[in-house]
Coordinates of C-alpha atoms in Angstrom, one line a residue:
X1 CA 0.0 0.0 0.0
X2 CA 1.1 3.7 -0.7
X3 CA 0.5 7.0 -2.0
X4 CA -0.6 7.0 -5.3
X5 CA -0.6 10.5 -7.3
X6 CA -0.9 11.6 -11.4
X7 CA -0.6 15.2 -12.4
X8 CA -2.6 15.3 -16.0
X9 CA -0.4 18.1 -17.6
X10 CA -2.0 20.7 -20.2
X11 CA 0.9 20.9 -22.6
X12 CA 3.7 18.6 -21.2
X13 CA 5.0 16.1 -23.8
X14 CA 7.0 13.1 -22.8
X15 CA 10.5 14.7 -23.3
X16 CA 9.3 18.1 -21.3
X17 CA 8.5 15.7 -18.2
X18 CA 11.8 13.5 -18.9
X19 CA 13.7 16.6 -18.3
X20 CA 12.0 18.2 -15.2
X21 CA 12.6 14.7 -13.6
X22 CA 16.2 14.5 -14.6
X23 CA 16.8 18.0 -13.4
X24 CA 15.3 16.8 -9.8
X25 CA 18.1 14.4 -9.8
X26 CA 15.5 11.1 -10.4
X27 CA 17.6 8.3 -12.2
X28 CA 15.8 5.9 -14.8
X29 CA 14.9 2.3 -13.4
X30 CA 13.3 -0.9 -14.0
X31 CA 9.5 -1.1 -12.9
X32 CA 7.8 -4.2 -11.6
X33 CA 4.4 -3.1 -13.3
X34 CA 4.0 -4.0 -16.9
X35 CA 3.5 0.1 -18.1
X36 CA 2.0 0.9 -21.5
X37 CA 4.4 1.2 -24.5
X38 CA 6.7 4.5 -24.1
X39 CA 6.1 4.8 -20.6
X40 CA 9.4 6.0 -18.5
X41 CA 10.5 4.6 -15.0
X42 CA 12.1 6.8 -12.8
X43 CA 13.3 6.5 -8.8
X44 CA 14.7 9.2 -6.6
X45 CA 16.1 8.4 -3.4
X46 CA 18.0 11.2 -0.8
X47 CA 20.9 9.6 1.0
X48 CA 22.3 12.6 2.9
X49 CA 21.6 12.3 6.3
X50 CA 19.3 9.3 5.8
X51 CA 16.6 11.1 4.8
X52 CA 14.8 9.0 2.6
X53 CA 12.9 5.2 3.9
X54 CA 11.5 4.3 0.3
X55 CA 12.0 7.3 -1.5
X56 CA 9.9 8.3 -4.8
X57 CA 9.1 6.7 -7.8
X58 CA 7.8 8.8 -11.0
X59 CA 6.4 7.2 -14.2
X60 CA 6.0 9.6 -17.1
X61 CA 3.1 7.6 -19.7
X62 CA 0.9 7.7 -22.7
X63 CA -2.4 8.2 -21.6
X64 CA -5.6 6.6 -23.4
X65 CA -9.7 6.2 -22.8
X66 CA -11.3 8.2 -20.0
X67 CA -7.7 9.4 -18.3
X68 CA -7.2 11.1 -22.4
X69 CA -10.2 13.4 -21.7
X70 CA -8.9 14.9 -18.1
X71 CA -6.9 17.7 -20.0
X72 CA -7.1 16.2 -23.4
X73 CA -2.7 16.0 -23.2
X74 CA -1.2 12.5 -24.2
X75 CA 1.1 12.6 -21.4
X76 CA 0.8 12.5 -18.1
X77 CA 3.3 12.3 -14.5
X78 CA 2.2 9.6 -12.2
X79 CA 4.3 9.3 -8.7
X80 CA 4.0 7.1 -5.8
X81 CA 5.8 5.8 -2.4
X82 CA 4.6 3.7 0.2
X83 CA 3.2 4.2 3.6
X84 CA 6.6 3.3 4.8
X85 CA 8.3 6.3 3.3
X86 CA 9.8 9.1 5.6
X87 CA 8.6 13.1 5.6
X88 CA 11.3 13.9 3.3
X89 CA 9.8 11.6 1.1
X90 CA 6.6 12.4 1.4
X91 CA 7.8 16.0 0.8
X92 CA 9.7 15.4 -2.2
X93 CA 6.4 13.6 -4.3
X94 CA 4.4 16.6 -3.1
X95 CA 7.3 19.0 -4.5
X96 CA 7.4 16.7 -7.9
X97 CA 3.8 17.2 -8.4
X98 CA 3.4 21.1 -7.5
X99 CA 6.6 22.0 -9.5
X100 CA 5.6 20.0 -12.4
X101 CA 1.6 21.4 -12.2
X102 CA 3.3 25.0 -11.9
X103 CA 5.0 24.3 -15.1
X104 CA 3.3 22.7 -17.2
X105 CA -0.2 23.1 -15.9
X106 CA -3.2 20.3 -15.9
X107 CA -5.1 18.2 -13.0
X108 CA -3.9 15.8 -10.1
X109 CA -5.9 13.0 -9.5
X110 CA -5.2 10.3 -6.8
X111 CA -5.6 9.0 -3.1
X112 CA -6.1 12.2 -1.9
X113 CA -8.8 13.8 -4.3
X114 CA -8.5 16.2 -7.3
X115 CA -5.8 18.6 -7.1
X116 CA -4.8 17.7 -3.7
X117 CA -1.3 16.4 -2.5
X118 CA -0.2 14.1 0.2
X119 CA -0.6 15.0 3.7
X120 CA 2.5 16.2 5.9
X121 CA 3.1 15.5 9.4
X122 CA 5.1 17.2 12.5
X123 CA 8.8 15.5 11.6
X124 CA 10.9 16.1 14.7
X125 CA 13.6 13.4 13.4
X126 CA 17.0 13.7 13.3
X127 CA 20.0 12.1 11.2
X128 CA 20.8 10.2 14.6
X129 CA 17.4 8.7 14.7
X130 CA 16.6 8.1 11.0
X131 CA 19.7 6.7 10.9
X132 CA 20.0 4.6 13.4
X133 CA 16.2 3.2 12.9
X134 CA 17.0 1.8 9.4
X135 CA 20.1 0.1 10.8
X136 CA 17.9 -1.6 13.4
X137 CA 15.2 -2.3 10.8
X138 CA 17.6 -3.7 8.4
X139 CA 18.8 -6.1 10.9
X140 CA 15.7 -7.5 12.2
X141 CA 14.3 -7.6 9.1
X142 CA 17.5 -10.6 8.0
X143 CA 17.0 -11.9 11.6
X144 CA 13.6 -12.7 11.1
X145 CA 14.6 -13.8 7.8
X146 CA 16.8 -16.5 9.2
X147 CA 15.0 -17.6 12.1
X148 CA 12.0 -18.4 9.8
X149 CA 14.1 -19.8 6.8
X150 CA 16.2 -22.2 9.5
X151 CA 15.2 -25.6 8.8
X152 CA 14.1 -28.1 10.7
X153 CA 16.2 -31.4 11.6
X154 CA 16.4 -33.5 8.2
X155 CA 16.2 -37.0 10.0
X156 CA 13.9 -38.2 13.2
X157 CA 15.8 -39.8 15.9
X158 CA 14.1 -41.2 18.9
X159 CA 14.1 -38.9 21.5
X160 CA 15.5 -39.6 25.0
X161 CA 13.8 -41.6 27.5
X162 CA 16.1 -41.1 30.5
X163 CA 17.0 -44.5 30.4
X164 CA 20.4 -46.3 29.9
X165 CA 20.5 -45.6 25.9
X166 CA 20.0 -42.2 25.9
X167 CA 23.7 -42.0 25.3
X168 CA 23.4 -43.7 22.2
X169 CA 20.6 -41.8 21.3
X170 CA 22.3 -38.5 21.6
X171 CA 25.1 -39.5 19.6
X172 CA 22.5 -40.9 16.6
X173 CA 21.1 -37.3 16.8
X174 CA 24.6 -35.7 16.2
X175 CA 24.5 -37.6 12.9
X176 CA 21.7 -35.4 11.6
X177 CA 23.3 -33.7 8.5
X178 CA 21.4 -30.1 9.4
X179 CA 23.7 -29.6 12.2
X180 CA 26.3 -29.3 9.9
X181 CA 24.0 -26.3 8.4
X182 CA 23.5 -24.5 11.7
X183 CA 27.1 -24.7 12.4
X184 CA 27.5 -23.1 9.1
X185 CA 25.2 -20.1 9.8
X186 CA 26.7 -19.1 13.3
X187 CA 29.8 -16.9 11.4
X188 CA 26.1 -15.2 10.2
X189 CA 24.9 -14.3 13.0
X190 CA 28.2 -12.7 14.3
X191 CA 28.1 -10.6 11.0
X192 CA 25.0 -9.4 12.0
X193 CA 26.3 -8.2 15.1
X194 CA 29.1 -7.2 13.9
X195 CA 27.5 -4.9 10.8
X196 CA 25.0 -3.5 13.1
X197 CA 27.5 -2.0 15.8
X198 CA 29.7 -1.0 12.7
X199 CA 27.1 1.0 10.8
X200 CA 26.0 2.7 14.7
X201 CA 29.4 3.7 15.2
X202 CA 29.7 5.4 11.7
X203 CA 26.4 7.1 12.1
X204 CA 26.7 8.3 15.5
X205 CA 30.8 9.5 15.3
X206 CA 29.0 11.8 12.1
X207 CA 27.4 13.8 13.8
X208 CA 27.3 13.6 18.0
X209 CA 28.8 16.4 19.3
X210 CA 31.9 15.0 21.2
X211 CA 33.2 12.8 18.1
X212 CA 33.0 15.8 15.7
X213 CA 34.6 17.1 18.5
X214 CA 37.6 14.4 18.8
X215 CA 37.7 15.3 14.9
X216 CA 39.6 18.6 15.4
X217 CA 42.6 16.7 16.9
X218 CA 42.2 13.4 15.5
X219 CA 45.4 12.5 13.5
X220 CA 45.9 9.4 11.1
X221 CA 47.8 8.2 8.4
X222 CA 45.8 7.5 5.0
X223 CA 47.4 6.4 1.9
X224 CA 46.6 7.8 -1.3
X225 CA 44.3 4.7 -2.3
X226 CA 41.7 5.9 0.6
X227 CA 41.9 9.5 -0.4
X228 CA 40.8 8.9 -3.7
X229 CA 38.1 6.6 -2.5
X230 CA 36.8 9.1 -0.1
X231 CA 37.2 11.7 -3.0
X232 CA 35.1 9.5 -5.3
X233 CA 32.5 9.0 -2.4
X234 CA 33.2 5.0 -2.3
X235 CA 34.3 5.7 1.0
X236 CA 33.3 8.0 3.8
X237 CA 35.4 9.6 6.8
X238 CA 33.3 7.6 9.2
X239 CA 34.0 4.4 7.4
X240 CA 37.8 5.2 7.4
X241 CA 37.9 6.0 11.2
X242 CA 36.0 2.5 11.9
X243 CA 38.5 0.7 10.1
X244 CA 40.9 0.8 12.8
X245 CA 38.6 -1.2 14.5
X246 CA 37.0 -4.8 14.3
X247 CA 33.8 -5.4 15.3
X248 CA 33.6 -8.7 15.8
X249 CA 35.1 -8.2 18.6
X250 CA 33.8 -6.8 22.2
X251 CA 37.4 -5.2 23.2
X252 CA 38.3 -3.6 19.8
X253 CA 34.5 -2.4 19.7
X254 CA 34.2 -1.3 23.2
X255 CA 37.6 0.6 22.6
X256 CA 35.6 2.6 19.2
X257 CA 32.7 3.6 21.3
X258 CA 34.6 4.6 24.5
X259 CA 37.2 6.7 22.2
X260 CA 35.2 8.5 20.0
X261 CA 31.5 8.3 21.9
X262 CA 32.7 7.9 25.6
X263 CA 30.4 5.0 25.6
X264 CA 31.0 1.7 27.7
X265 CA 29.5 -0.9 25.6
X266 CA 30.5 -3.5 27.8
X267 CA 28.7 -1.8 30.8
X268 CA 25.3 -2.2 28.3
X269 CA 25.7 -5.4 27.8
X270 CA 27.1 -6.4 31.7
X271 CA 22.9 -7.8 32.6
X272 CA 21.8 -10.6 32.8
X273 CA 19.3 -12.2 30.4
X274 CA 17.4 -15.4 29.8
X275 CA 18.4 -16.8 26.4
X276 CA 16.5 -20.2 26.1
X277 CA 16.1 -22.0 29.2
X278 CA 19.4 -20.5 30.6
X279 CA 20.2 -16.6 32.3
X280 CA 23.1 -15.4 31.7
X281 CA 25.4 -12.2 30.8
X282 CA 25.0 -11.0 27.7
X283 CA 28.8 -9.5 27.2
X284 CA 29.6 -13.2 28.0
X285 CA 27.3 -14.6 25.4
X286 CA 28.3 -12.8 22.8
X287 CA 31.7 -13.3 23.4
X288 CA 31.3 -17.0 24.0
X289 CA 29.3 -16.8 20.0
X290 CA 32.3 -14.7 18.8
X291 CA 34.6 -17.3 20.0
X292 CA 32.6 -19.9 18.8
X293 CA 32.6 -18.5 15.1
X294 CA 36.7 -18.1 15.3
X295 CA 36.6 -21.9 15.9
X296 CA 34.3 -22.7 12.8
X297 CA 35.9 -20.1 10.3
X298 CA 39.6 -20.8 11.2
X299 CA 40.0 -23.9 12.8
X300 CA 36.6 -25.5 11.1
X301 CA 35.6 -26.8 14.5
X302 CA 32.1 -27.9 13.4
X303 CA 30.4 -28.8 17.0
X304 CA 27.0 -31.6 16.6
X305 CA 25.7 -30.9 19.3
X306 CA 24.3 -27.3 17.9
X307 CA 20.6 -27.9 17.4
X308 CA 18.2 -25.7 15.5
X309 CA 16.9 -25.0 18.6
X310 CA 20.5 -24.3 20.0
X311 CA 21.2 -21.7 17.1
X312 CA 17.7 -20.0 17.4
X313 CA 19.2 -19.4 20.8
X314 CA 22.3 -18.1 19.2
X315 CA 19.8 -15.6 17.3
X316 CA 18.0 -14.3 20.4
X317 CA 21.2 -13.6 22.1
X318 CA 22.4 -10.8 18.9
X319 CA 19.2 -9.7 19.1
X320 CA 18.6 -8.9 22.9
X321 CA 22.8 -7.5 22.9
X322 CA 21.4 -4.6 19.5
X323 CA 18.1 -4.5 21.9
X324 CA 19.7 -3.3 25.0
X325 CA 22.2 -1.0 23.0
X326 CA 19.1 0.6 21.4
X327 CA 17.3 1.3 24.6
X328 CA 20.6 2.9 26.1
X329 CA 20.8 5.1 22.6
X330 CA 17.3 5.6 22.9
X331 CA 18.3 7.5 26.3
X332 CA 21.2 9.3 25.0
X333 CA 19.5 11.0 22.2
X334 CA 15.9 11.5 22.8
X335 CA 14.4 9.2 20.4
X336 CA 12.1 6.4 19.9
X337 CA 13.4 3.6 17.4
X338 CA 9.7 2.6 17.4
X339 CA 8.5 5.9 15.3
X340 CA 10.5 5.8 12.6
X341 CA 9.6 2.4 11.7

């Protein structure tokens, strides 16, 4: 579901609207939906500061039948974003619509009535927020992914009796080929750990006030390579900075946070949680995970025990460790991660 908007222009011919588009900065695509014959695709998205959730699609089309008789022109401006997309977005198909109708006159027809455009709202967001929102949403979204894509055990064993051969039992069960599989996702869900407090640092060393601070004296060798790379926007100064860090691991990342954020990450995650049928501490967890991907990647240590159950488990632990480090940034800045999703 989304917004759904055409401006009917009085005298706009297809290369007059390719041009305003192009000047707006939208960049031709691909569309899912078969369009007539001539129709262009266009998308516009704002990266700067994370502005944009879904950004704008624009559609410039030969109209026919009743459509033809709005204005009578043969061309007409059609864009559209879903309920998903951000103010700025929302913003940017309103100012698509009004600039084209101010140019090249004619009728807008869509969700919101004739010559109407898309409701605003109060948008009291901020780079830090919007930013840090997607990053959250992106990862829970490729959680959830996995945890519902995880398949079940690909042979039935008997289960356990508490008798004498339950030994024997628990050993058939290690024979079950999936295990292999679950051992093979763990170095996954370390990435996901490991991307997520990556792409936090980056966005919150951009713009909180005692990292831009820290910039001023910050000093650090680059060779040519990464200033042309940062020249040629492939590379950012954030993503420079975090590259004298890894990630994957809780000292090097408590060290980024606490240098450039003065942020104890290892204090977050110092509570105690249940994961499964077991409480423990989450710093401890996730190291034990981290540990536990080191063995698989390097030293392919594939362990049968690991049940899908066991790395479900594995799942809920990455998840509660982003959860609590969300609540504490929640804190920080003033923001709710919950209403900008």
């Amino acid at each position: 579901m989304g917004r759904d908007l055409t401006l009917y222009s009085k005298k706009a011919n297809r290369a007059d609207l390719k041009c305003y588009l192009e000047g707006l900065g939208f960049k031709k695509c691909l569309h899912f939906w078969d369009w007539p014959k001539g129709t262009l695709n266009y998308s516009w998205f704002d990266y700067e500061d994370f502005r944009s959730i879904d950004g704008v699609s624009a559609d410039v089309y030969p109209v026919s039948g009743e459509e033809l008789e709005v204005t009578g022109n043969e061309w007409a401006l059609h864009v559209r974003n879903l309920y998903s997309a951000s103010w700025h977005d929302v913003k940017m198909l309103n100012d698509v619509l009004r600039g084209a109708r101010k140019r090249f006159g004619g009728t807008i027809k869509g969700d919101y009535g004739t010559n109407r455009y898309a409701p605003l709202w109060e948008d009291d967001s901020t780079p830090i927020s919007r930013g840090i929102s997607a990053t959250y949403s992106h990862v829970q979204r490729e959680l959830s992914a996995v945890r519902f894509a995880l398949p079940g055990p690909s042979a039935h064993f008997a289960e356990p009796t508490g008798g004498k051969i339950d030994d024997f039992i628990e050993y058939t069960q290690t024979l079950d080929p999936s295990r292999v599989l679950y051992n093979g996702l763990v170095p996954f869900s370390v990435a996901m750990f490991e991307y997520f407090f990556s792409q936090a640092f980056q966005i919150l060393i951009k713009y909180d006030n005692f990292a831009l601070e820290k910039r001023q004296s910050h000093r650090q060798k680059l060779d040519f390579d990464t200033l042309l790379e940062v020249e040629r926007k492939e590379e950012t100064v954030e993503s420079v900075i975090a590259r004298n860090y890894t990630f994957q691991n809780i000292d090097q990342l408590n060290k980024a946070y606490k240098d450039w954020l003065g942020i104890d990450v290892r204090k977050i995650l110092y509570k105690k949680k249940r994961i499964g049928s077991s409480v423990t501490f989450l710093e401890n967890r996730i190291a034990d995970i981290i540990q536990y991907r080191h063995g698989i990647v390097h030293h392919f240590a594939i362990d049968r025990s690991l049940t899908q159950q066991g790395y479900i488990h594995i799942l809920e632990a990455v998840e509660k460790a982003i959860a609590e480090f969300i609540a504490f940034i929640e804190r920080r800045y003033d923001f709710k991660v919950d209403d900008h999703l």
